[in-house]
Amino acid sequence: MRLFTILTLLTLIVPGLLGQTRDQLYNAYIDQFHSIATAQQRSHGIPASIILAQGLLESGAGRSRLATEGNNHFGIKCHDWQGKKIYHDDDEANECFRKYNHARESFEDHSFFLTTRSRYRSLFLLPSTDYKSWAHGLKAAGYATDPGYAAKLIDIIERYQLYRFDHYQPENVPIQPDEIPMAGGHPIFKSNGVKMIVARSGDSFASLAAATGIREDRLRYYNDAPEHATLRPGSIVYLAKKKKKGARAYPVHVVQAGESLYGISQNYGIQLISLYKLNGLSFEQGASIGQVLKLR
């Protein structure tokens, strides 16, 4: 009985301690780097919340090998880099990453990287307070291969209230709006090869239908949204019919806490009915945590 009691207490206490440790690490990182992030927002128009969330996620709150040995907080690979290098296993073994003398240089190079790559240009049409659209836009533009990348950034921003740093107005925004595909004032991204936009505060299927010229019933059909469904800021809205299967790079998905089949279908650009059929599920069934779903 005593052993059972001890084990029970450990089960209750240890997760709390681990969570507290994570919060302490994250808050220490935020305290250390938030002024650098806000300076980058003023100079380049990238939300400070996004900069901090990416730094936290990519570097493990500054504890990854790339961060501790290479001062690389954003996982930026060498590409055309002429400076110092550090090698690390990532998608492939022994890949080349940029190495910096100080962490500040990593933050500055991250801003330079985003502002000088054409694939990220449409992000700079977004308000610097719209962290949800920025998160989805970064994923759609290929910053990370993880399909859950946007959701992870948003979760970090909201858990640690990083949006409180997003009140600075950018001094200059490196953008040429005429070159960016738009739909109803929203930059167009692609997910699984299908055009999509990210809903903002005040958007509805009706307002987006009027703005894009796509009938409301078609928009709802493209997004598997019934008549009563509403949009929230950060919702993915497809402008064309989703695919019947996912991209080759993502054959399966392991269900995480809080995920729904609908949300998974939207994240991967797959028709909801196809997701049910691929996995032999009835419409009454939901997704279970840890369940491996076929995406193609």
PDB file of C-alpha atoms in Angstrom:
ATOM      1  CA  MET A   1       0.000   0.000   0.000  1.00  0.00           C
ATOM      2  CA  ARG A   2       2.832   2.387   0.928  1.00  0.00           C
ATOM      3  CA  LEU A   3       4.600   1.640  -2.380  1.00  0.00           C
ATOM      4  CA  PHE A   4       1.341   2.221  -4.238  1.00  0.00           C
ATOM      5  CA  THR A   5       0.875   5.547  -2.438  1.00  0.00           C
ATOM      6  CA  ILE A   6       4.417   6.676  -3.274  1.00  0.00           C
ATOM      7  CA  LEU A   7       4.024   5.708  -6.927  1.00  0.00           C
ATOM      8  CA  THR A   8       0.692   7.501  -7.074  1.00  0.00           C
ATOM      9  CA  LEU A   9       2.220  10.669  -5.611  1.00  0.00           C
ATOM     10  CA  LEU A  10       5.132  10.500  -8.049  1.00  0.00           C
ATOM     11  CA  THR A  11       2.692  10.114 -10.921  1.00  0.00           C
ATOM     12  CA  LEU A  12       0.963  13.310  -9.820  1.00  0.00           C
ATOM     13  CA  ILE A  13       4.034  15.336  -8.835  1.00  0.00           C
ATOM     14  CA  VAL A  14       6.677  14.519 -11.474  1.00  0.00           C
ATOM     15  CA  PRO A  15       4.714  15.780 -14.513  1.00  0.00           C
ATOM     16  CA  GLY A  16       4.111  19.033 -12.634  1.00  0.00           C
ATOM     17  CA  LEU A  17       7.805  19.409 -11.879  1.00  0.00           C
ATOM     18  CA  LEU A  18       8.716  18.703 -15.486  1.00  0.00           C
ATOM     19  CA  GLY A  19       6.142  21.214 -16.675  1.00  0.00           C
ATOM     20  CA  GLN A  20       7.467  23.783 -14.219  1.00  0.00           C
ATOM     21  CA  THR A  21      11.014  23.218 -15.450  1.00  0.00           C
ATOM     22  CA  ARG A  22       9.922  23.738 -19.044  1.00  0.00           C
ATOM     23  CA  ASP A  23       8.096  26.925 -18.110  1.00  0.00           C
ATOM     24  CA  GLN A  24      11.134  28.198 -16.238  1.00  0.00           C
ATOM     25  CA  LEU A  25      13.392  27.493 -19.216  1.00  0.00           C
ATOM     26  CA  TYR A  26      11.007  29.117 -21.666  1.00  0.00           C
ATOM     27  CA  ASN A  27      10.435  32.179 -19.492  1.00  0.00           C
ATOM     28  CA  ALA A  28      14.182  32.611 -18.980  1.00  0.00           C
ATOM     29  CA  TYR A  29      14.694  32.466 -22.757  1.00  0.00           C
ATOM     30  CA  ILE A  30      11.912  35.016 -23.299  1.00  0.00           C
ATOM     31  CA  ASP A  31      13.414  37.350 -20.682  1.00  0.00           C
ATOM     32  CA  GLN A  32      16.819  37.065 -22.329  1.00  0.00           C
ATOM     33  CA  PHE A  33      15.820  37.580 -25.958  1.00  0.00           C
ATOM     34  CA  HIS A  34      12.540  39.525 -26.114  1.00  0.00           C
ATOM     35  CA  SER A  35      14.304  42.877 -26.582  1.00  0.00           C
ATOM     36  CA  ILE A  36      16.238  41.495 -29.560  1.00  0.00           C
ATOM     37  CA  ALA A  37      13.012  40.107 -31.044  1.00  0.00           C
ATOM     38  CA  THR A  38      11.183  43.424 -30.705  1.00  0.00           C
ATOM     39  CA  ALA A  39      14.133  45.225 -32.290  1.00  0.00           C
ATOM     40  CA  GLN A  40      13.910  42.850 -35.262  1.00  0.00           C
ATOM     41  CA  GLN A  41      10.175  43.523 -35.533  1.00  0.00           C
ATOM     42  CA  ARG A  42      10.777  47.272 -35.642  1.00  0.00           C
ATOM     43  CA  SER A  43      13.427  46.858 -38.332  1.00  0.00           C
ATOM     44  CA  HIS A  44      11.879  44.149 -40.487  1.00  0.00           C
ATOM     45  CA  GLY A  45       8.167  43.755 -39.681  1.00  0.00           C
ATOM     46  CA  ILE A  46       8.387  40.169 -38.424  1.00  0.00           C
ATOM     47  CA  PRO A  47       6.176  39.690 -35.334  1.00  0.00           C
ATOM     48  CA  ALA A  48       8.291  39.466 -32.192  1.00  0.00           C
ATOM     49  CA  SER A  49       6.000  36.671 -31.010  1.00  0.00           C
ATOM     50  CA  ILE A  50       6.850  34.615 -34.094  1.00  0.00           C
ATOM     51  CA  ILE A  51      10.579  35.263 -33.702  1.00  0.00           C
ATOM     52  CA  LEU A  52      10.528  34.180 -30.059  1.00  0.00           C
ATOM     53  CA  ALA A  53       8.311  31.154 -30.699  1.00  0.00           C
ATOM     54  CA  GLN A  54      10.551  29.965 -33.533  1.00  0.00           C
ATOM     55  CA  GLY A  55      13.630  30.465 -31.391  1.00  0.00           C
ATOM     56  CA  LEU A  56      12.077  28.537 -28.510  1.00  0.00           C
ATOM     57  CA  LEU A  57      10.890  25.704 -30.733  1.00  0.00           C
ATOM     58  CA  GLU A  58      13.920  25.397 -32.995  1.00  0.00           C
ATOM     59  CA  SER A  59      16.533  25.686 -30.236  1.00  0.00           C
ATOM     60  CA  GLY A  60      14.700  23.968 -27.391  1.00  0.00           C
ATOM     61  CA  ALA A  61      14.797  27.250 -25.446  1.00  0.00           C
ATOM     62  CA  GLY A  62      18.470  27.673 -26.286  1.00  0.00           C
ATOM     63  CA  ARG A  63      19.528  24.196 -25.155  1.00  0.00           C
ATOM     64  CA  SER A  64      20.000  22.423 -28.494  1.00  0.00           C
ATOM     65  CA  ARG A  65      23.486  21.581 -29.726  1.00  0.00           C
ATOM     66  CA  LEU A  66      23.111  24.037 -32.601  1.00  0.00           C
ATOM     67  CA  ALA A  67      22.310  26.794 -30.106  1.00  0.00           C
ATOM     68  CA  THR A  68      24.890  25.962 -27.434  1.00  0.00           C
ATOM     69  CA  GLU A  69      27.792  25.222 -29.792  1.00  0.00           C
ATOM     70  CA  GLY A  70      26.845  27.253 -32.856  1.00  0.00           C
ATOM     71  CA  ASN A  71      24.632  30.063 -31.490  1.00  0.00           C
ATOM     72  CA  ASN A  72      22.130  28.988 -34.176  1.00  0.00           C
ATOM     73  CA  HIS A  73      18.669  29.466 -32.650  1.00  0.00           C
ATOM     74  CA  PHE A  74      16.581  29.008 -35.808  1.00  0.00           C
ATOM     75  CA  GLY A  75      17.981  25.895 -37.461  1.00  0.00           C
ATOM     76  CA  ILE A  76      19.055  27.810 -40.579  1.00  0.00           C
ATOM     77  CA  LYS A  77      21.178  25.633 -42.839  1.00  0.00           C
ATOM     78  CA  CYS A  78      24.257  26.793 -44.734  1.00  0.00           C
ATOM     79  CA  HIS A  79      22.771  27.295 -48.231  1.00  0.00           C
ATOM     80  CA  ASP A  80      25.023  30.053 -49.664  1.00  0.00           C
ATOM     81  CA  TRP A  81      26.556  30.879 -46.268  1.00  0.00           C
ATOM     82  CA  GLN A  82      30.221  31.928 -46.348  1.00  0.00           C
ATOM     83  CA  GLY A  83      30.726  32.156 -42.583  1.00  0.00           C
ATOM     84  CA  LYS A  84      31.491  29.594 -39.894  1.00  0.00           C
ATOM     85  CA  LYS A  85      29.737  26.225 -40.090  1.00  0.00           C
ATOM     86  CA  ILE A  86      28.561  23.499 -37.748  1.00  0.00           C
ATOM     87  CA  TYR A  87      27.469  20.014 -38.828  1.00  0.00           C
ATOM     88  CA  HIS A  88      24.471  18.262 -37.333  1.00  0.00           C
ATOM     89  CA  ASP A  89      22.097  15.387 -38.152  1.00  0.00           C
ATOM     90  CA  ASP A  90      18.707  16.695 -39.292  1.00  0.00           C
ATOM     91  CA  ASP A  91      16.597  15.450 -42.219  1.00  0.00           C
ATOM     92  CA  GLU A  92      19.859  13.860 -43.376  1.00  0.00           C
ATOM     93  CA  ALA A  93      23.044  12.929 -41.551  1.00  0.00           C
ATOM     94  CA  ASN A  94      25.785  15.505 -40.994  1.00  0.00           C
ATOM     95  CA  GLU A  95      24.011  18.488 -42.552  1.00  0.00           C
ATOM     96  CA  CYS A  96      25.645  21.910 -42.710  1.00  0.00           C
ATOM     97  CA  PHE A  97      24.248  24.678 -40.492  1.00  0.00           C
ATOM     98  CA  ARG A  98      25.289  28.275 -39.985  1.00  0.00           C
ATOM     99  CA  LYS A  99      27.443  29.069 -36.958  1.00  0.00           C
ATOM    100  CA  TYR A 100      27.512  32.481 -35.283  1.00  0.00           C
ATOM    101  CA  ASN A 101      29.736  34.227 -32.763  1.00  0.00           C
ATOM    102  CA  HIS A 102      26.778  35.439 -30.693  1.00  0.00           C
ATOM    103  CA  ALA A 103      23.079  34.614 -30.392  1.00  0.00           C
ATOM    104  CA  ARG A 104      22.170  38.147 -31.526  1.00  0.00           C
ATOM    105  CA  GLU A 105      23.751  37.382 -34.912  1.00  0.00           C
ATOM    106  CA  SER A 106      21.415  34.395 -35.257  1.00  0.00           C
ATOM    107  CA  PHE A 107      18.355  36.591 -34.663  1.00  0.00           C
ATOM    108  CA  GLU A 108      19.612  39.175 -37.156  1.00  0.00           C
ATOM    109  CA  ASP A 109      20.369  36.523 -39.776  1.00  0.00           C
ATOM    110  CA  HIS A 110      16.923  34.973 -39.258  1.00  0.00           C
ATOM    111  CA  SER A 111      15.346  38.323 -40.191  1.00  0.00           C
ATOM    112  CA  PHE A 112      17.683  38.681 -43.174  1.00  0.00           C
ATOM    113  CA  PHE A 113      16.847  35.135 -44.269  1.00  0.00           C
ATOM    114  CA  LEU A 114      13.083  35.767 -44.244  1.00  0.00           C
ATOM    115  CA  THR A 115      13.256  39.199 -45.872  1.00  0.00           C
ATOM    116  CA  THR A 116      15.516  38.128 -48.745  1.00  0.00           C
ATOM    117  CA  ARG A 117      13.793  34.861 -49.781  1.00  0.00           C
ATOM    118  CA  SER A 118      11.010  35.411 -52.311  1.00  0.00           C
ATOM    119  CA  ARG A 119       8.951  32.505 -50.960  1.00  0.00           C
ATOM    120  CA  TYR A 120       8.396  34.417 -47.699  1.00  0.00           C
ATOM    121  CA  ARG A 121       7.514  37.721 -49.365  1.00  0.00           C
ATOM    122  CA  SER A 122       3.756  37.341 -48.997  1.00  0.00           C
ATOM    123  CA  LEU A 123       4.127  37.135 -45.217  1.00  0.00           C
ATOM    124  CA  PHE A 124       5.057  40.800 -45.086  1.00  0.00           C
ATOM    125  CA  LEU A 125       1.604  41.767 -46.306  1.00  0.00           C
ATOM    126  CA  LEU A 126       0.215  40.392 -43.056  1.00  0.00           C
ATOM    127  CA  PRO A 127      -0.257  42.625 -40.007  1.00  0.00           C
ATOM    128  CA  SER A 128       2.627  42.276 -37.565  1.00  0.00           C
ATOM    129  CA  THR A 129       0.040  41.382 -34.907  1.00  0.00           C
ATOM    130  CA  ASP A 130      -1.458  38.493 -36.916  1.00  0.00           C
ATOM    131  CA  TYR A 131       0.752  35.751 -35.496  1.00  0.00           C
ATOM    132  CA  LYS A 132      -1.629  32.965 -36.553  1.00  0.00           C
ATOM    133  CA  SER A 133      -1.435  33.874 -40.237  1.00  0.00           C
ATOM    134  CA  TRP A 134       2.334  34.249 -39.928  1.00  0.00           C
ATOM    135  CA  ALA A 135       2.611  30.784 -38.376  1.00  0.00           C
ATOM    136  CA  HIS A 136       0.557  29.162 -41.131  1.00  0.00           C
ATOM    137  CA  GLY A 137       2.373  31.198 -43.767  1.00  0.00           C
ATOM    138  CA  LEU A 138       5.794  30.066 -42.577  1.00  0.00           C
ATOM    139  CA  LYS A 139       4.690  26.439 -42.744  1.00  0.00           C
ATOM    140  CA  ALA A 140       3.093  26.893 -46.176  1.00  0.00           C
ATOM    141  CA  ALA A 141       6.239  28.590 -47.485  1.00  0.00           C
ATOM    142  CA  GLY A 142       8.333  25.591 -46.450  1.00  0.00           C
ATOM    143  CA  TYR A 143      10.223  26.879 -43.411  1.00  0.00           C
ATOM    144  CA  ALA A 144       9.687  23.506 -41.703  1.00  0.00           C
ATOM    145  CA  THR A 145       8.601  20.068 -42.899  1.00  0.00           C
ATOM    146  CA  ASP A 146       6.601  19.285 -39.741  1.00  0.00           C
ATOM    147  CA  PRO A 147       2.874  19.513 -40.664  1.00  0.00           C
ATOM    148  CA  GLY A 148       2.136  20.608 -37.106  1.00  0.00           C
ATOM    149  CA  TYR A 149       4.684  23.436 -37.180  1.00  0.00           C
ATOM    150  CA  ALA A 150       2.123  26.256 -37.313  1.00  0.00           C
ATOM    151  CA  ALA A 151       0.056  24.789 -34.481  1.00  0.00           C
ATOM    152  CA  LYS A 152       3.175  24.414 -32.324  1.00  0.00           C
ATOM    153  CA  LEU A 153       4.174  28.043 -32.859  1.00  0.00           C
ATOM    154  CA  ILE A 154       0.664  29.257 -32.044  1.00  0.00           C
ATOM    155  CA  ASP A 155       0.542  27.094 -28.903  1.00  0.00           C
ATOM    156  CA  ILE A 156       3.848  28.533 -27.652  1.00  0.00           C
ATOM    157  CA  ILE A 157       2.760  32.108 -28.409  1.00  0.00           C
ATOM    158  CA  GLU A 158      -0.526  31.717 -26.562  1.00  0.00           C
ATOM    159  CA  ARG A 159       0.820  29.700 -23.645  1.00  0.00           C
ATOM    160  CA  TYR A 160       3.520  32.287 -22.915  1.00  0.00           C
ATOM    161  CA  GLN A 161       1.526  35.302 -24.127  1.00  0.00           C
ATOM    162  CA  LEU A 162       4.239  36.277 -26.590  1.00  0.00           C
ATOM    163  CA  TYR A 163       1.716  38.391 -28.492  1.00  0.00           C
ATOM    164  CA  ARG A 164       2.268  41.052 -25.826  1.00  0.00           C
ATOM    165  CA  PHE A 165       5.493  41.954 -27.639  1.00  0.00           C
ATOM    166  CA  ASP A 166       3.759  42.550 -30.994  1.00  0.00           C
ATOM    167  CA  HIS A 167       2.851  46.215 -30.553  1.00  0.00           C
ATOM    168  CA  TYR A 168       5.771  47.770 -32.414  1.00  0.00           C
ATOM    169  CA  GLN A 169       5.272  49.223 -35.879  1.00  0.00           C
ATOM    170  CA  PRO A 170       7.890  48.163 -38.451  1.00  0.00           C
ATOM    171  CA  GLU A 171      10.190  50.869 -39.772  1.00  0.00           C
ATOM    172  CA  ASN A 172      10.468  49.280 -43.204  1.00  0.00           C
ATOM    173  CA  VAL A 173       8.808  46.330 -44.871  1.00  0.00           C
ATOM    174  CA  PRO A 174      10.649  44.752 -47.839  1.00  0.00           C
ATOM    175  CA  ILE A 175       7.642  43.974 -49.996  1.00  0.00           C
ATOM    176  CA  GLN A 176       6.300  44.580 -53.466  1.00  0.00           C
ATOM    177  CA  PRO A 177       2.545  43.920 -53.079  1.00  0.00           C
ATOM    178  CA  ASP A 178       1.836  43.772 -56.805  1.00  0.00           C
ATOM    179  CA  GLU A 179       3.882  40.573 -57.070  1.00  0.00           C
ATOM    180  CA  ILE A 180       1.971  38.701 -54.360  1.00  0.00           C
ATOM    181  CA  PRO A 181      -1.107  36.603 -55.229  1.00  0.00           C
ATOM    182  CA  MET A 182      -4.011  37.802 -53.120  1.00  0.00           C
ATOM    183  CA  ALA A 183      -7.605  36.782 -52.470  1.00  0.00           C
ATOM    184  CA  GLY A 184      -9.901  39.230 -50.741  1.00  0.00           C
ATOM    185  CA  GLY A 185      -6.970  41.064 -49.177  1.00  0.00           C
ATOM    186  CA  HIS A 186      -5.422  37.824 -47.889  1.00  0.00           C
ATOM    187  CA  PRO A 187      -2.103  36.442 -49.200  1.00  0.00           C
ATOM    188  CA  ILE A 188      -2.580  33.093 -50.938  1.00  0.00           C
ATOM    189  CA  PHE A 189      -0.547  30.119 -49.713  1.00  0.00           C
ATOM    190  CA  LYS A 190      -0.598  26.481 -50.782  1.00  0.00           C
ATOM    191  CA  SER A 191      -1.056  23.329 -48.737  1.00  0.00           C
ATOM    192  CA  ASN A 192      -0.771  19.951 -50.467  1.00  0.00           C
ATOM    193  CA  GLY A 193      -0.800  21.904 -53.727  1.00  0.00           C
ATOM    194  CA  VAL A 194      -4.182  23.532 -52.995  1.00  0.00           C
ATOM    195  CA  LYS A 195      -4.587  27.300 -52.684  1.00  0.00           C
ATOM    196  CA  MET A 196      -5.570  28.505 -49.230  1.00  0.00           C
ATOM    197  CA  ILE A 197      -5.742  31.639 -47.110  1.00  0.00           C
ATOM    198  CA  VAL A 198      -5.746  32.171 -43.356  1.00  0.00           C
ATOM    199  CA  ALA A 199      -8.830  33.683 -41.716  1.00  0.00           C
ATOM    200  CA  ARG A 200      -8.475  36.845 -39.664  1.00  0.00           C
ATOM    201  CA  SER A 201     -10.599  38.408 -36.959  1.00  0.00           C
ATOM    202  CA  GLY A 202     -14.018  39.311 -38.366  1.00  0.00           C
ATOM    203  CA  ASP A 203     -13.820  36.933 -41.323  1.00  0.00           C
ATOM    204  CA  SER A 204     -16.757  34.658 -42.103  1.00  0.00           C
ATOM    205  CA  PHE A 205     -17.554  32.330 -44.973  1.00  0.00           C
ATOM    206  CA  ALA A 206     -19.997  34.953 -46.221  1.00  0.00           C
ATOM    207  CA  SER A 207     -17.485  37.816 -46.122  1.00  0.00           C
ATOM    208  CA  LEU A 208     -14.738  35.731 -47.737  1.00  0.00           C
ATOM    209  CA  ALA A 209     -17.156  34.576 -50.421  1.00  0.00           C
ATOM    210  CA  ALA A 210     -17.950  38.201 -51.249  1.00  0.00           C
ATOM    211  CA  ALA A 211     -14.264  39.163 -51.197  1.00  0.00           C
ATOM    212  CA  THR A 212     -12.989  36.250 -53.296  1.00  0.00           C
ATOM    213  CA  GLY A 213     -15.884  35.840 -55.717  1.00  0.00           C
ATOM    214  CA  ILE A 214     -16.313  32.206 -54.702  1.00  0.00           C
ATOM    215  CA  ARG A 215     -19.848  31.275 -53.675  1.00  0.00           C
ATOM    216  CA  GLU A 216     -20.273  30.688 -49.960  1.00  0.00           C
ATOM    217  CA  ASP A 217     -21.646  27.183 -50.455  1.00  0.00           C
ATOM    218  CA  ARG A 218     -18.578  26.304 -52.565  1.00  0.00           C
ATOM    219  CA  LEU A 219     -16.205  27.649 -49.912  1.00  0.00           C
ATOM    220  CA  ARG A 220     -17.969  25.568 -47.287  1.00  0.00           C
ATOM    221  CA  TYR A 221     -17.829  22.526 -49.568  1.00  0.00           C
ATOM    222  CA  TYR A 222     -14.100  22.978 -50.199  1.00  0.00           C
ATOM    223  CA  ASN A 223     -13.506  23.168 -46.449  1.00  0.00           C
ATOM    224  CA  ASP A 224     -15.902  20.416 -45.281  1.00  0.00           C
ATOM    225  CA  ALA A 225     -17.757  23.077 -43.296  1.00  0.00           C
ATOM    226  CA  PRO A 226     -21.487  22.612 -42.584  1.00  0.00           C
ATOM    227  CA  GLU A 227     -23.893  25.540 -42.766  1.00  0.00           C
ATOM    228  CA  HIS A 228     -23.629  26.351 -39.049  1.00  0.00           C
ATOM    229  CA  ALA A 229     -19.805  26.276 -38.938  1.00  0.00           C
ATOM    230  CA  THR A 230     -18.008  29.563 -38.267  1.00  0.00           C
ATOM    231  CA  LEU A 231     -14.434  30.739 -38.762  1.00  0.00           C
ATOM    232  CA  ARG A 232     -11.929  31.637 -36.084  1.00  0.00           C
ATOM    233  CA  PRO A 233      -8.801  33.760 -36.575  1.00  0.00           C
ATOM    234  CA  GLY A 234      -6.087  31.436 -37.856  1.00  0.00           C
ATOM    235  CA  SER A 235      -8.489  28.994 -39.545  1.00  0.00           C
ATOM    236  CA  ILE A 236      -7.278  27.572 -42.850  1.00  0.00           C
ATOM    237  CA  VAL A 237      -9.696  28.332 -45.689  1.00  0.00           C
ATOM    238  CA  TYR A 238      -9.184  26.459 -48.959  1.00  0.00           C
ATOM    239  CA  LEU A 239     -10.104  28.188 -52.205  1.00  0.00           C
ATOM    240  CA  ALA A 240     -10.366  24.960 -54.179  1.00  0.00           C
ATOM    241  CA  LYS A 241     -11.229  21.336 -53.522  1.00  0.00           C
ATOM    242  CA  LYS A 242      -8.786  19.512 -51.276  1.00  0.00           C
ATOM    243  CA  LYS A 243      -6.930  16.392 -52.429  1.00  0.00           C
ATOM    244  CA  LYS A 244      -8.033  12.822 -51.769  1.00  0.00           C
ATOM    245  CA  LYS A 245      -4.697  11.941 -50.200  1.00  0.00           C
ATOM    246  CA  GLY A 246      -1.777  13.693 -48.591  1.00  0.00           C
ATOM    247  CA  ALA A 247       1.574  14.609 -50.068  1.00  0.00           C
ATOM    248  CA  ARG A 248       4.080  11.777 -50.548  1.00  0.00           C
ATOM    249  CA  ALA A 249       6.253  13.219 -47.799  1.00  0.00           C
ATOM    250  CA  TYR A 250       3.490  12.599 -45.226  1.00  0.00           C
ATOM    251  CA  PRO A 251       2.153   9.033 -45.543  1.00  0.00           C
ATOM    252  CA  VAL A 252       0.893   8.884 -41.941  1.00  0.00           C
ATOM    253  CA  HIS A 253       0.039  11.130 -39.003  1.00  0.00           C
ATOM    254  CA  VAL A 254       0.170  10.260 -35.303  1.00  0.00           C
ATOM    255  CA  VAL A 255      -2.776  11.886 -33.531  1.00  0.00           C
ATOM    256  CA  GLN A 256      -1.823  14.317 -30.768  1.00  0.00           C
ATOM    257  CA  ALA A 257      -3.881  15.537 -27.817  1.00  0.00           C
ATOM    258  CA  GLY A 258      -6.531  18.045 -28.836  1.00  0.00           C
ATOM    259  CA  GLU A 259      -6.538  17.095 -32.521  1.00  0.00           C
ATOM    260  CA  SER A 260      -9.665  16.221 -34.480  1.00  0.00           C
ATOM    261  CA  LEU A 261     -10.068  14.451 -37.793  1.00  0.00           C
ATOM    262  CA  TYR A 262     -11.399  17.689 -39.250  1.00  0.00           C
ATOM    263  CA  GLY A 263      -8.387  19.674 -38.065  1.00  0.00           C
ATOM    264  CA  ILE A 264      -6.008  17.035 -39.400  1.00  0.00           C
ATOM    265  CA  SER A 265      -7.751  17.064 -42.787  1.00  0.00           C
ATOM    266  CA  GLN A 266      -7.389  20.855 -42.945  1.00  0.00           C
ATOM    267  CA  ASN A 267      -3.721  20.826 -41.928  1.00  0.00           C
ATOM    268  CA  TYR A 268      -2.814  18.298 -44.616  1.00  0.00           C
ATOM    269  CA  GLY A 269      -5.164  19.554 -47.351  1.00  0.00           C
ATOM    270  CA  ILE A 270      -7.065  16.249 -47.502  1.00  0.00           C
ATOM    271  CA  GLN A 271     -10.811  15.828 -47.985  1.00  0.00           C
ATOM    272  CA  LEU A 272     -12.376  14.799 -44.678  1.00  0.00           C
ATOM    273  CA  ILE A 273     -14.345  11.942 -46.236  1.00  0.00           C
ATOM    274  CA  SER A 274     -11.127  10.594 -47.770  1.00  0.00           C
ATOM    275  CA  LEU A 275      -9.454  10.604 -44.360  1.00  0.00           C
ATOM    276  CA  TYR A 276     -12.311   8.489 -42.991  1.00  0.00           C
ATOM    277  CA  LYS A 277     -12.157   6.079 -45.938  1.00  0.00           C
ATOM    278  CA  LEU A 278      -8.373   5.714 -45.881  1.00  0.00           C
ATOM    279  CA  ASN A 279      -8.572   4.606 -42.256  1.00  0.00           C
ATOM    280  CA  GLY A 280     -11.769   2.538 -42.377  1.00  0.00           C
ATOM    281  CA  LEU A 281     -13.509   4.813 -39.890  1.00  0.00           C
ATOM    282  CA  SER A 282     -17.218   5.443 -39.538  1.00  0.00           C
ATOM    283  CA  PHE A 283     -18.473   9.012 -39.246  1.00  0.00           C
ATOM    284  CA  GLU A 284     -19.330   8.369 -35.594  1.00  0.00           C
ATOM    285  CA  GLN A 285     -15.702   7.639 -34.745  1.00  0.00           C
ATOM    286  CA  GLY A 286     -13.179  10.264 -33.714  1.00  0.00           C
ATOM    287  CA  ALA A 287      -9.409  10.292 -33.550  1.00  0.00           C
ATOM    288  CA  SER A 288      -7.678   8.694 -30.557  1.00  0.00           C
ATOM    289  CA  ILE A 289      -4.461  10.054 -29.086  1.00  0.00           C
ATOM    290  CA  GLY A 290      -1.545   8.032 -30.457  1.00  0.00           C
ATOM    291  CA  GLN A 291      -3.577   6.599 -33.325  1.00  0.00           C
ATOM    292  CA  VAL A 292      -1.617   6.303 -36.576  1.00  0.00           C
ATOM    293  CA  LEU A 293      -3.715   7.643 -39.442  1.00  0.00           C
ATOM    294  CA  LYS A 294      -3.035   6.839 -43.072  1.00  0.00           C
ATOM    295  CA  LEU A 295      -2.896   9.974 -45.198  1.00  0.00           C
ATOM    296  CA  ARG A 296      -2.498   8.261 -48.571  1.00  0.00           C
TER     297      ARG A 296
END
